[in-house]
Amino acid sequence: VQLVESGGGLVQAGGSLRLSCAASGSTFEINTMGWYRQAPGKQRELVAATASGASNYANSVKGRFTISMDTAKNTMYLHMHSLKPEDTAVYYCSAGATISTGEIVTYWGQGTQVTVSS
């Protein structure tokens, strides 16, 4: 499975961005997908995840971010609104998959920078 993110950039506080994550390869193995972020000097944290039609969000983004899937395009989105400077981070797409051996593996994209100016 290969994951490619896009859509990051520089935005003013209060603005919006949409991140995309296009999956390719053995996408039929994917069980869950999610977005993580890592700010400078901080650990990578879960932002939002989706599996079997259900989604969950970090408390810090609830009500502002929405995760969605376009299964026809094998693409996941993160719609981000009311952005805050503390949302500044590199955002990573992840996919959890059960491969042919039964092992569960996690795939990662290369990351996309989101910078929110005050």
mmCIF file of N, CA and C in Angstrom, residues 4 14-17 21 36 41 47 64 68 75 89 92 96 102-104:
data_model
loop_
_atom_site.group_PDB
_atom_site.id
_atom_site.type_symbol
_atom_site.label_atom_id
_atom_site.label_comp_id
_atom_site.label_asym_id
_atom_site.label_seq_id
_atom_site.Cartn_x
_atom_site.Cartn_y
_atom_site.Cartn_z
ATOM 1 N N VAL A 4 -0.175 8.808 -0.475
ATOM 2 C CA VAL A 4 0.380 10.098 -0.895
ATOM 3 C C VAL A 4 -0.548 11.203 -0.426
ATOM 4 N N GLY A 14 -8.214 30.780 11.689
ATOM 5 C CA GLY A 14 -9.616 30.887 11.326
ATOM 6 C C GLY A 14 -9.928 30.367 9.941
ATOM 7 N N GLY A 15 -8.894 30.083 9.178
ATOM 8 C CA GLY A 15 -9.087 29.600 7.814
ATOM 9 C C GLY A 15 -9.323 28.110 7.742
ATOM 10 N N SER A 16 -9.386 27.611 6.512
ATOM 11 C CA SER A 16 -9.682 26.201 6.260
ATOM 12 C C SER A 16 -8.691 25.610 5.267
ATOM 13 N N LEU A 17 -8.502 24.322 5.388
ATOM 14 C CA LEU A 17 -7.705 23.555 4.433
ATOM 15 C C LEU A 17 -8.334 22.178 4.299
ATOM 16 N N CYS A 21 -5.457 12.137 0.967
ATOM 17 C CA CYS A 21 -4.548 11.002 1.047
ATOM 18 C C CYS A 21 -5.014 9.967 0.039
ATOM 19 N N TYR A 36 -2.599 11.617 11.407
ATOM 20 C CA TYR A 36 -1.791 11.952 12.566
ATOM 21 C C TYR A 36 -1.078 13.267 12.276
ATOM 22 N N GLY A 41 9.209 19.199 18.108
ATOM 23 C CA GLY A 41 9.481 18.928 19.510
ATOM 24 C C GLY A 41 8.408 18.135 20.228
ATOM 25 N N VAL A 47 -5.056 12.482 15.062
ATOM 26 C CA VAL A 47 -5.991 13.584 14.835
ATOM 27 C C VAL A 47 -7.392 13.038 14.607
ATOM 28 N N ARG A 64 -14.194 20.878 14.583
ATOM 29 C CA ARG A 64 -13.491 21.705 13.596
ATOM 30 C C ARG A 64 -12.993 20.887 12.406
ATOM 31 N N SER A 68 -13.230 12.103 5.972
ATOM 32 C CA SER A 68 -14.173 11.489 5.040
ATOM 33 C C SER A 68 -13.424 10.596 4.067
ATOM 34 N N THR A 75 -9.439 7.448 -1.708
ATOM 35 C CA THR A 75 -8.881 8.685 -1.170
ATOM 36 C C THR A 75 -9.586 9.062 0.130
ATOM 37 N N ALA A 89 1.644 21.737 12.114
ATOM 38 C CA ALA A 89 2.325 20.448 12.254
ATOM 39 C C ALA A 89 2.510 19.834 10.870
ATOM 40 N N TYR A 92 0.295 13.461 8.743
ATOM 41 C CA TYR A 92 0.588 12.188 8.103
ATOM 42 C C TYR A 92 -0.683 11.363 7.925
ATOM 43 N N GLY A 96 -4.072 1.137 8.309
ATOM 44 C CA GLY A 96 -3.843 -0.141 8.962
ATOM 45 C C GLY A 96 -4.382 -1.254 8.084
ATOM 46 N N GLY A 102 -1.625 -12.579 7.618
ATOM 47 C CA GLY A 102 -2.430 -12.336 8.804
ATOM 48 C C GLY A 102 -1.857 -11.262 9.709
ATOM 49 N N GLU A 103 -0.655 -10.823 9.374
ATOM 50 C CA GLU A 103 -0.020 -9.778 10.171
ATOM 51 C C GLU A 103 -0.704 -8.440 9.922
ATOM 52 N N ILE A 104 -0.792 -7.650 10.962
ATOM 53 C CA ILE A 104 -1.351 -6.301 10.840
ATOM 54 C C ILE A 104 -0.199 -5.317 10.723
#
